[in-house]
CSV table of C-alpha atoms in Angstrom, one decimal:
chain,number,residue,atom,x,y,z
A,1,MET,CA,33.5,-21.0,2.7
A,2,ASN,CA,35.9,-23.4,4.2
A,3,LYS,CA,39.1,-21.4,4.3
A,4,SER,CA,41.2,-24.4,3.3
A,5,MET,CA,39.0,-25.1,0.2
A,6,LYS,CA,40.6,-24.3,-3.1
A,7,ILE,CA,38.1,-22.7,-5.4
A,8,PRO,CA,38.6,-23.3,-9.1
A,9,LYS,CA,39.8,-20.2,-10.9
A,10,ALA,CA,37.1,-20.7,-13.5
A,11,THR,CA,34.5,-20.2,-10.7
A,12,ILE,CA,36.2,-16.9,-9.7
A,13,THR,CA,36.1,-15.7,-13.3
A,14,ARG,CA,32.4,-16.6,-13.6
A,15,LEU,CA,31.6,-14.9,-10.3
A,16,SER,CA,33.0,-11.7,-11.9
A,17,LEU,CA,30.8,-12.3,-14.9
A,18,TYR,CA,27.7,-12.9,-12.7
A,19,CYS,CA,28.5,-9.6,-10.9
A,20,ARG,CA,28.6,-7.7,-14.2
A,21,GLN,CA,25.2,-9.1,-15.3
A,22,LEU,CA,23.7,-8.4,-11.9
A,23,GLU,CA,24.8,-4.8,-12.2
A,24,LEU,CA,23.0,-4.6,-15.5
A,25,LEU,CA,19.9,-6.2,-14.1
A,26,GLU,CA,19.9,-3.8,-11.2
A,27,PHE,CA,20.3,-0.9,-13.6
A,28,ASP,CA,17.3,-2.2,-15.6
A,29,GLY,CA,15.2,-2.3,-12.5
A,30,TYR,CA,15.1,-6.0,-11.8
A,31,ARG,CA,14.8,-7.0,-8.1
A,32,MET,CA,14.9,-10.8,-8.5
A,33,VAL,CA,16.6,-13.2,-11.0
A,34,SER,CA,16.4,-16.9,-11.5
A,35,SER,CA,19.6,-19.0,-11.8
A,36,GLU,CA,18.3,-19.9,-15.3
A,37,LYS,CA,18.1,-16.3,-16.4
A,38,LEU,CA,21.5,-15.4,-14.8
A,39,ALA,CA,23.0,-18.5,-16.5
A,40,TRP,CA,21.6,-17.5,-19.9
A,41,LEU,CA,22.9,-14.0,-19.6
A,42,CYS,CA,26.4,-15.3,-18.8
A,43,GLN,CA,26.2,-18.2,-21.3
A,44,VAL,CA,26.8,-20.9,-18.8
A,45,ASN,CA,24.3,-23.6,-17.6
A,46,PRO,CA,22.1,-23.0,-14.5
A,47,ALA,CA,23.7,-25.9,-12.6
A,48,GLN,CA,27.0,-24.2,-13.0
A,49,VAL,CA,25.7,-21.0,-11.5
A,50,ARG,CA,24.3,-22.9,-8.5
A,51,LYS,CA,27.5,-24.8,-8.0
A,52,ASP,CA,29.7,-21.7,-8.3
A,53,LEU,CA,27.7,-19.9,-5.7
A,54,GLY,CA,27.4,-23.0,-3.6
A,55,TYR,CA,31.1,-22.8,-2.7
A,56,PHE,CA,30.3,-19.6,-0.7
A,57,GLY,CA,27.0,-20.3,0.9
A,58,GLU,CA,23.2,-20.3,0.3
A,59,PHE,CA,22.1,-17.3,-1.6
A,60,GLY,CA,18.9,-17.9,-3.5
A,61,VAL,CA,15.4,-19.2,-2.5
A,62,ARG,CA,14.3,-22.3,-4.3
A,63,GLY,CA,11.6,-21.5,-6.8
A,64,VAL,CA,12.0,-17.8,-6.3
A,65,GLY,CA,15.5,-17.0,-7.3
A,66,TYR,CA,18.1,-14.5,-6.1
A,67,ASP,CA,17.7,-11.0,-4.9
A,68,VAL,CA,19.7,-9.1,-7.5
A,69,ARG,CA,21.1,-6.5,-5.2
A,70,ASP,CA,21.9,-8.9,-2.3
A,71,LEU,CA,23.6,-11.4,-4.6
A,72,MET,CA,25.7,-8.6,-6.3
A,73,PHE,CA,26.7,-7.3,-2.9
A,74,GLU,CA,27.7,-10.8,-1.7
A,75,ILE,CA,29.8,-11.5,-4.8
A,76,LYS,CA,31.5,-8.2,-4.5
A,77,LYS,CA,32.5,-9.1,-1.0
A,78,ILE,CA,33.8,-12.5,-2.1
A,79,LEU,CA,35.8,-10.9,-4.9
A,80,ALA,CA,37.0,-8.2,-2.6
A,81,VAL,CA,35.8,-5.5,-5.0
A,82,ASN,CA,33.5,-4.0,-2.3
A,83,ARG,CA,36.4,-1.5,-1.8
A,84,ASP,CA,38.7,0.6,-3.9
A,85,TRP,CA,42.1,-0.5,-5.2
A,86,ASN,CA,45.1,1.5,-6.1
A,87,MET,CA,47.1,0.6,-9.2
A,88,GLY,CA,50.4,1.7,-10.7
A,89,ILE,CA,51.3,1.2,-14.3
A,90,VAL,CA,54.7,0.9,-16.0
A,91,GLY,CA,54.9,1.6,-19.7
A,92,VAL,CA,52.9,4.5,-21.0
A,93,GLY,CA,52.9,3.6,-24.7
A,94,ASN,CA,49.7,3.2,-26.8
A,95,LEU,CA,48.3,0.4,-24.7
A,96,GLY,CA,49.3,2.0,-21.4
A,97,SER,CA,47.7,5.3,-22.4
A,98,ALA,CA,44.5,3.4,-23.5
A,99,LEU,CA,44.3,1.7,-20.1
A,100,LEU,CA,44.9,4.9,-18.2
A,101,GLN,CA,42.0,6.5,-20.0
A,102,ASN,CA,39.7,3.4,-19.8
A,103,GLN,CA,36.7,4.4,-17.7
A,104,ASN,CA,35.8,0.8,-16.9
A,105,PHE,CA,38.6,0.7,-14.2
A,106,PRO,CA,37.5,3.6,-12.0
A,107,ALA,CA,33.9,2.6,-12.6
A,108,ARG,CA,34.7,-0.6,-10.8
A,109,GLY,CA,36.9,0.9,-8.1
A,110,PHE,CA,40.3,0.4,-9.7
A,111,TYR,CA,42.2,3.6,-9.7
A,112,PHE,CA,45.6,4.4,-11.4
A,113,VAL,CA,47.4,6.4,-8.8
A,114,ALA,CA,50.9,6.2,-10.4
A,115,ALA,CA,52.4,5.9,-13.9
A,116,PHE,CA,55.9,5.2,-14.9
A,117,ASP,CA,58.0,5.2,-18.0
A,118,SER,CA,61.7,5.2,-18.9
A,119,ASP,CA,61.3,7.5,-21.9
A,120,ALA,CA,62.6,11.0,-20.9
A,121,GLU,CA,60.2,12.6,-23.3
A,122,LYS,CA,57.2,11.1,-21.5
A,123,ILE,CA,58.4,11.7,-17.9
A,124,GLY,CA,56.7,14.7,-16.4
A,125,LYS,CA,53.7,14.6,-18.8
A,126,ARG,CA,50.4,14.9,-17.2
A,127,ILE,CA,47.9,12.1,-17.9
A,128,PHE,CA,44.9,13.5,-15.9
A,129,PRO,CA,44.7,15.9,-12.9
A,130,GLY,CA,46.9,14.5,-10.2
A,131,LEU,CA,48.7,11.9,-12.3
A,132,VAL,CA,52.0,12.7,-13.9
A,133,ILE,CA,54.3,10.2,-15.6
A,134,ARG,CA,57.3,9.5,-13.4
A,135,ASP,CA,60.7,8.1,-14.0
A,136,ILE,CA,60.8,4.3,-13.5
A,137,LYS,CA,63.7,4.9,-11.1
A,138,GLU,CA,61.3,6.5,-8.7
A,139,LEU,CA,59.0,3.4,-8.7
A,140,LYS,CA,59.8,2.2,-5.2
A,141,THR,CA,59.3,5.4,-3.4
A,142,ALA,CA,56.3,6.5,-5.5
A,143,VAL,CA,54.6,3.1,-5.1
A,144,GLN,CA,54.9,3.3,-1.4
A,145,ASP,CA,53.8,7.0,-1.2
A,146,SER,CA,50.8,6.3,-3.4
A,147,GLU,CA,50.0,3.0,-1.6
A,148,VAL,CA,49.9,1.1,-4.9
A,149,GLU,CA,48.5,-2.4,-4.3
A,150,ILE,CA,48.4,-3.7,-7.9
A,151,GLY,CA,51.1,-3.3,-10.5
A,152,VAL,CA,50.2,-3.2,-14.2
A,153,ILE,CA,52.9,-4.0,-16.7
A,154,THR,CA,52.6,-2.7,-20.3
A,155,THR,CA,56.2,-2.7,-21.3
A,156,PRO,CA,57.8,-4.7,-24.1
A,157,ALA,CA,58.4,-8.4,-23.2
A,158,SER,CA,62.1,-7.8,-22.8
A,159,GLU,CA,61.6,-5.5,-19.8
A,160,ALA,CA,58.6,-7.2,-18.1
A,161,GLN,CA,60.7,-9.3,-15.7
A,162,SER,CA,62.8,-6.5,-14.4
A,163,ILE,CA,59.7,-4.4,-13.8
A,164,ALA,CA,58.1,-7.3,-11.9
A,165,ASP,CA,61.2,-7.4,-9.8
A,166,LEU,CA,60.9,-3.7,-9.1
A,167,PHE,CA,57.3,-4.1,-8.0
A,168,LEU,CA,58.2,-7.0,-5.7
A,169,ASP,CA,61.0,-4.9,-4.2
A,170,ALA,CA,58.4,-2.2,-3.5
A,171,ASN,CA,56.2,-4.8,-1.8
A,172,VAL,CA,53.6,-4.8,-4.6
A,173,ASN,CA,52.7,-8.5,-4.8
A,174,ALA,CA,49.8,-8.5,-7.3
A,175,ILE,CA,50.6,-7.9,-11.0
A,176,LEU,CA,48.5,-7.6,-14.1
A,177,ASN,CA,50.9,-8.4,-16.9
A,178,PHE,CA,50.0,-7.2,-20.4
A,179,SER,CA,53.4,-7.9,-21.9
A,180,PRO,CA,53.5,-11.0,-24.1
A,181,THR,CA,55.8,-13.0,-21.9
A,182,GLN,CA,55.8,-15.1,-18.7
A,183,ILE,CA,57.2,-13.4,-15.6
A,184,HIS,CA,58.7,-15.4,-12.8
A,185,VAL,CA,57.8,-14.5,-9.3
A,186,PRO,CA,58.0,-16.1,-5.8
A,187,ASP,CA,54.9,-17.7,-4.2
A,188,CYS,CA,54.2,-14.5,-2.3
A,189,CYS,CA,53.3,-12.7,-5.5
A,190,LEU,CA,50.2,-13.1,-7.7
A,191,VAL,CA,50.3,-12.6,-11.5
A,192,GLU,CA,47.4,-12.5,-14.0
A,193,ASN,CA,48.5,-12.4,-17.6
A,194,ILE,CA,46.5,-10.8,-20.4
A,195,ASP,CA,48.1,-11.9,-23.7
A,196,PHE,CA,46.1,-10.8,-26.7
A,197,THR,CA,47.9,-13.1,-29.2
A,198,ILE,CA,47.3,-16.2,-27.1
A,199,LYS,CA,43.6,-15.5,-27.4
A,200,LEU,CA,44.0,-15.2,-31.1
A,201,ASP,CA,45.8,-18.5,-31.2
A,202,VAL,CA,42.9,-20.1,-29.4
A,203,LEU,CA,40.5,-18.6,-32.0
A,204,THR,CA,42.5,-19.8,-35.0
A,205,TYR,CA,42.8,-23.3,-33.4
A,206,LYS,CA,39.0,-23.4,-33.0
A,207,LEU,CA,38.5,-22.0,-36.5
A,208,LYS,CA,40.5,-24.8,-37.9
A,209,HIS,CA,39.5,-27.7,-35.7
A,210,GLU,CA,35.9,-26.9,-34.6
A,211,LEU,CA,34.5,-24.9,-37.6
A,212,GLN,CA,36.9,-26.9,-39.9
A,213,ILE,CA,37.7,-23.9,-42.1
B,1,MET,CA,44.8,-36.4,-33.2
B,2,ASN,CA,41.5,-38.1,-33.2
B,3,LYS,CA,39.2,-35.6,-34.9
B,4,SER,CA,36.3,-36.4,-32.5
B,5,MET,CA,38.5,-35.7,-29.5
B,6,LYS,CA,37.7,-32.5,-27.6
B,7,ILE,CA,40.9,-30.9,-26.5
B,8,PRO,CA,40.7,-28.9,-23.2
B,9,LYS,CA,40.9,-25.1,-23.9
B,10,ALA,CA,43.6,-24.9,-21.2
B,11,THR,CA,45.8,-27.2,-23.4
B,12,ILE,CA,45.3,-24.9,-26.4
B,13,THR,CA,46.2,-21.9,-24.3
B,14,ARG,CA,49.4,-23.6,-23.1
B,15,LEU,CA,50.3,-24.7,-26.6
B,16,SER,CA,50.4,-21.0,-27.5
B,17,LEU,CA,52.6,-20.4,-24.5
B,18,TYR,CA,55.0,-23.2,-25.5
B,19,CYS,CA,55.2,-21.8,-29.0
B,20,ARG,CA,56.2,-18.3,-27.6
B,21,GLN,CA,59.0,-19.9,-25.5
B,22,LEU,CA,60.2,-22.1,-28.4
B,23,GLU,CA,60.5,-18.9,-30.5
B,24,LEU,CA,62.6,-17.3,-27.8
B,25,LEU,CA,64.8,-20.5,-27.5
B,26,GLU,CA,65.3,-20.6,-31.2
B,27,PHE,CA,66.2,-16.9,-31.2
B,28,ASP,CA,68.8,-17.7,-28.5
B,29,GLY,CA,70.3,-20.4,-30.6
B,30,TYR,CA,69.0,-23.5,-28.8
B,31,ARG,CA,68.4,-26.6,-30.9
B,32,MET,CA,67.0,-29.0,-28.3
B,33,VAL,CA,64.9,-28.5,-25.2
B,34,SER,CA,63.8,-30.9,-22.5
B,35,SER,CA,60.2,-31.0,-21.3
B,36,GLU,CA,61.5,-30.0,-17.9
B,37,LYS,CA,63.1,-26.8,-19.2
B,38,LEU,CA,60.1,-25.9,-21.5
B,39,ALA,CA,57.8,-26.5,-18.5
B,40,TRP,CA,59.9,-24.3,-16.2
B,41,LEU,CA,59.9,-21.5,-18.8
B,42,CYS,CA,56.1,-21.7,-19.1
B,43,GLN,CA,55.6,-22.2,-15.4
B,44,VAL,CA,53.7,-25.5,-15.7
B,45,ASN,CA,54.9,-29.0,-14.7
B,46,PRO,CA,56.7,-31.3,-17.1
B,47,ALA,CA,54.0,-33.9,-17.0
B,48,GLN,CA,51.6,-31.3,-18.2
B,49,VAL,CA,53.8,-30.4,-21.2
B,50,ARG,CA,54.0,-34.1,-22.2
B,51,LYS,CA,50.3,-34.6,-21.7
B,52,ASP,CA,49.4,-31.5,-23.7
B,53,LEU,CA,51.6,-32.5,-26.6
B,54,GLY,CA,50.5,-36.1,-26.3
B,55,TYR,CA,47.0,-35.1,-27.6
B,56,PHE,CA,48.6,-34.4,-31.0
B,57,GLY,CA,51.2,-37.2,-31.4
B,58,GLU,CA,54.7,-38.1,-30.4
B,59,PHE,CA,57.2,-35.2,-30.7
B,60,GLY,CA,60.2,-35.6,-28.4
B,61,VAL,CA,62.8,-38.3,-28.0
B,62,ARG,CA,62.9,-39.9,-24.5
B,63,GLY,CA,66.1,-38.7,-22.7
B,64,VAL,CA,66.9,-36.3,-25.4
B,65,GLY,CA,64.0,-33.8,-25.5
B,66,TYR,CA,62.4,-31.9,-28.3
B,67,ASP,CA,63.9,-30.4,-31.4
B,68,VAL,CA,63.1,-26.7,-30.8
B,69,ARG,CA,62.4,-25.8,-34.4
B,70,ASP,CA,60.4,-28.9,-35.3
B,71,LEU,CA,58.2,-28.7,-32.2
B,72,MET,CA,57.6,-25.0,-32.9
B,73,PHE,CA,56.6,-25.8,-36.4
B,74,GLU,CA,54.2,-28.6,-35.3
B,75,ILE,CA,52.6,-26.4,-32.7
B,76,LYS,CA,52.1,-23.6,-35.2
B,77,LYS,CA,50.4,-26.1,-37.5
B,78,ILE,CA,48.1,-27.3,-34.7
B,79,LEU,CA,47.2,-23.7,-33.8
B,80,ALA,CA,46.7,-22.8,-37.4
B,81,VAL,CA,49.1,-19.9,-37.1
B,82,ASN,CA,51.4,-21.3,-39.8
B,83,ARG,CA,49.6,-18.9,-42.1
B,84,ASP,CA,48.5,-15.2,-42.0
B,85,TRP,CA,45.1,-14.1,-40.8
B,86,ASN,CA,43.1,-10.9,-41.7
B,87,MET,CA,41.4,-9.0,-39.0
B,88,GLY,CA,38.9,-6.2,-39.0
B,89,ILE,CA,38.4,-3.9,-36.0
B,90,VAL,CA,35.4,-1.9,-34.9
B,91,GLY,CA,35.9,1.0,-32.5
B,92,VAL,CA,39.0,3.1,-33.0
B,93,GLY,CA,39.1,4.7,-29.6
B,94,ASN,CA,42.1,4.6,-27.3
B,95,LEU,CA,42.2,0.8,-27.0
B,96,GLY,CA,41.4,0.2,-30.7
B,97,SER,CA,44.2,2.6,-31.7
B,98,ALA,CA,46.6,0.8,-29.4
B,99,LEU,CA,45.8,-2.6,-30.9
B,100,LEU,CA,46.1,-1.2,-34.4
B,101,GLN,CA,49.6,-0.1,-33.6
B,102,ASN,CA,50.6,-3.2,-31.6
B,103,GLN,CA,53.5,-4.8,-33.4
B,104,ASN,CA,52.9,-8.2,-31.7
B,105,PHE,CA,49.9,-8.9,-34.1
B,106,PRO,CA,51.7,-8.6,-37.4
B,107,ALA,CA,54.8,-10.2,-35.9
B,108,ARG,CA,52.6,-13.3,-35.4
B,109,GLY,CA,50.8,-13.2,-38.7
B,110,PHE,CA,47.7,-11.3,-37.6
B,111,TYR,CA,47.0,-8.3,-39.9
B,112,PHE,CA,44.5,-5.5,-39.4
B,113,VAL,CA,43.1,-5.0,-42.9
B,114,ALA,CA,40.0,-3.0,-42.0
B,115,ALA,CA,39.0,-0.6,-39.3
B,116,PHE,CA,35.6,0.9,-38.6
B,117,ASP,CA,34.1,3.6,-36.4
B,118,SER,CA,30.8,5.4,-36.2
B,119,ASP,CA,32.4,8.8,-35.3
B,120,ALA,CA,32.3,11.1,-38.3
B,121,GLU,CA,35.4,12.8,-37.1
B,122,LYS,CA,37.4,9.5,-37.3
B,123,ILE,CA,36.0,8.2,-40.6
B,124,GLY,CA,38.5,8.8,-43.4
B,125,LYS,CA,41.5,9.1,-41.0
B,126,ARG,CA,44.5,7.1,-42.1
B,127,ILE,CA,45.9,4.6,-39.5
B,128,PHE,CA,48.9,3.5,-41.5
B,129,PRO,CA,49.6,3.1,-45.2
B,130,GLY,CA,46.7,1.3,-46.8
B,131,LEU,CA,44.4,1.4,-43.8
B,132,VAL,CA,41.8,4.1,-43.5
B,133,ILE,CA,39.0,4.2,-40.9
B,134,ARG,CA,35.7,3.5,-42.6
B,135,ASP,CA,32.1,4.1,-41.7
B,136,ILE,CA,30.6,1.2,-39.7
B,137,LYS,CA,27.8,1.1,-42.3
B,138,GLU,CA,30.3,-0.1,-44.9
B,139,LEU,CA,31.3,-3.1,-42.7
B,140,LYS,CA,29.7,-5.8,-44.7
B,141,THR,CA,31.1,-4.9,-48.1
B,142,ALA,CA,34.5,-3.8,-46.7
B,143,VAL,CA,34.8,-7.0,-44.7
B,144,GLN,CA,34.1,-9.1,-47.8
B,145,ASP,CA,36.4,-7.0,-50.0
B,146,SER,CA,39.3,-7.3,-47.6
B,147,GLU,CA,38.6,-10.9,-46.8
B,148,VAL,CA,38.4,-10.3,-43.0
B,149,GLU,CA,38.4,-13.6,-41.1
B,150,ILE,CA,38.5,-12.4,-37.5
B,151,GLY,CA,36.5,-9.5,-36.1
B,152,VAL,CA,37.8,-7.5,-33.2
B,153,ILE,CA,35.4,-5.5,-31.1
B,154,THR,CA,36.6,-2.5,-29.0
B,155,THR,CA,33.4,-0.6,-28.7
B,156,PRO,CA,31.5,0.3,-25.5
B,157,ALA,CA,29.6,-2.6,-24.1
B,158,SER,CA,26.3,-1.2,-25.3
B,159,GLU,CA,27.2,-1.5,-28.9
B,160,ALA,CA,29.1,-4.9,-28.8
B,161,GLN,CA,26.1,-7.1,-29.6
B,162,SER,CA,25.0,-5.1,-32.7
B,163,ILE,CA,28.6,-5.2,-34.0
B,164,ALA,CA,28.8,-8.9,-33.5
B,165,ASP,CA,25.6,-9.2,-35.5
B,166,LEU,CA,27.1,-7.1,-38.3
B,167,PHE,CA,30.2,-9.4,-38.4
B,168,LEU,CA,28.0,-12.5,-38.5
B,169,ASP,CA,25.9,-11.0,-41.3
B,170,ALA,CA,29.2,-10.4,-43.2
B,171,ASN,CA,30.1,-14.1,-42.6
B,172,VAL,CA,32.9,-13.3,-40.1
B,173,ASN,CA,32.4,-16.1,-37.5
B,174,ALA,CA,35.4,-15.6,-35.2
B,175,ILE,CA,35.3,-12.6,-32.8
B,176,LEU,CA,37.8,-11.3,-30.3
B,177,ASN,CA,35.7,-9.2,-27.9
B,178,PHE,CA,37.4,-6.5,-25.8
B,179,SER,CA,34.1,-4.9,-24.7
B,180,PRO,CA,33.3,-5.6,-21.1
B,181,THR,CA,30.1,-7.6,-21.9
B,182,GLN,CA,29.0,-11.0,-23.1
B,183,ILE,CA,27.9,-11.2,-26.7
B,184,HIS,CA,25.4,-13.9,-27.8
B,185,VAL,CA,26.1,-15.7,-31.1
B,186,PRO,CA,24.9,-18.9,-32.8
B,187,ASP,CA,27.0,-22.1,-32.6
B,188,CYS,CA,28.6,-21.3,-36.0
B,189,CYS,CA,30.4,-18.4,-34.5
B,190,LEU,CA,33.4,-18.4,-32.1
B,191,VAL,CA,34.0,-15.7,-29.5
B,192,GLU,CA,37.0,-15.1,-27.3
B,193,ASN,CA,36.6,-12.5,-24.6
B,194,ILE,CA,39.3,-10.3,-23.2
B,195,ASP,CA,37.9,-8.5,-20.2
B,196,PHE,CA,40.5,-6.6,-18.2
B,197,THR,CA,38.4,-6.0,-15.2
B,198,ILE,CA,37.5,-9.7,-14.8
B,199,LYS,CA,41.3,-10.3,-14.5
B,200,LEU,CA,41.5,-7.6,-11.9
B,201,ASP,CA,38.6,-9.3,-9.9
B,202,VAL,CA,40.5,-12.6,-10.0
B,203,LEU,CA,43.6,-10.8,-8.7
B,204,THR,CA,41.7,-9.1,-5.8
B,205,TYR,CA,40.0,-12.3,-5.0
B,206,LYS,CA,43.4,-14.0,-4.7
B,207,LEU,CA,44.8,-11.1,-2.8
B,208,LYS,CA,42.1,-11.5,-0.2
B,209,HIS,CA,41.8,-15.2,0.0
B,210,GLU,CA,45.2,-16.6,-0.9
B,211,LEU,CA,47.5,-13.9,0.4
B,212,GLN,CA,45.0,-13.0,3.1
B,213,ILE,CA,45.6,-9.3,2.9
């Protein structure tokens, strides 16, 4: 890949999707997969698969397809998920607890190594062996001790910005924001938002305008 | 809006974002807002705001800006969130429980009116007044009795497709899918996916390629 080339975000999202399906194919014992089949599994068109992968090099063999394991390995390298990542979470309410116990994260190399809350009743509680909820005031030192690289925010909207600022101050410059608000950060910081109700708004828009209900 | 015009999904997502910020502005007592300010709040550029709204008509007054309440009302109408929606959820594990208790949904007019699980220990458990976890086998009748319009899937990936099929069979043709897999549905059905680990893959990609860590 040309380092100066800006890859569309939709391509990155689809690479992640391809990687999931390649894992399933490998689990099912497949050694090769055509772009047509991979496309069908991911619900995109084959030309899109070839274009997305084309940004990063030549992977398949014309008329033969892709080696499942090789392509999976290459995509993991591109996505930088060929290594483990440490995450710290702020806000151990219902959603935070659910995320901490979600086995999809460690299964993909994302480990919660620190958890914080401001509620005195929660502080000191053990989530799982080795992970105790700490006071939000300890965030900076704890984040540095545990080498947190990704901050996860599951606080109410009103607190999200100040938590993002705390992460930034602790040199964590990648944030997964579950709070239903926009957070403002400098260019050196990356934010991905997961807002459930925005997805619902998209659904209801489509229900009205595309299915004409 | 021209009914045959296909509006970009990114525009719909941003409309939802504008709506959130307009609610906050109204709460703070603002009556007017410029496209520049709205754009800054939503972290997009002002031309984008004007373009997104332009698909649906003329809303602001040049040099004056938008009436906060009017614009919010119009966007809600476009998104079809100027009414309440009934949701049914399948899979009352940690994530499902967190969603059922998430106050952002009812605050925006999205109500869980039915919840299902296949675990005998959970069936019959009361979530909140009026909502008891039911056997997944009762989905079709319960969904119709409760007039569920949106199905929410929080099961493991292995079960997601069969749950989607159950929803379709019960004439629910809008699905919010939290399971980390793609579900296949006919054109008459709408699906929005929320896959946490895909968002993490996008973050790690950007960490490696944009921040060059």
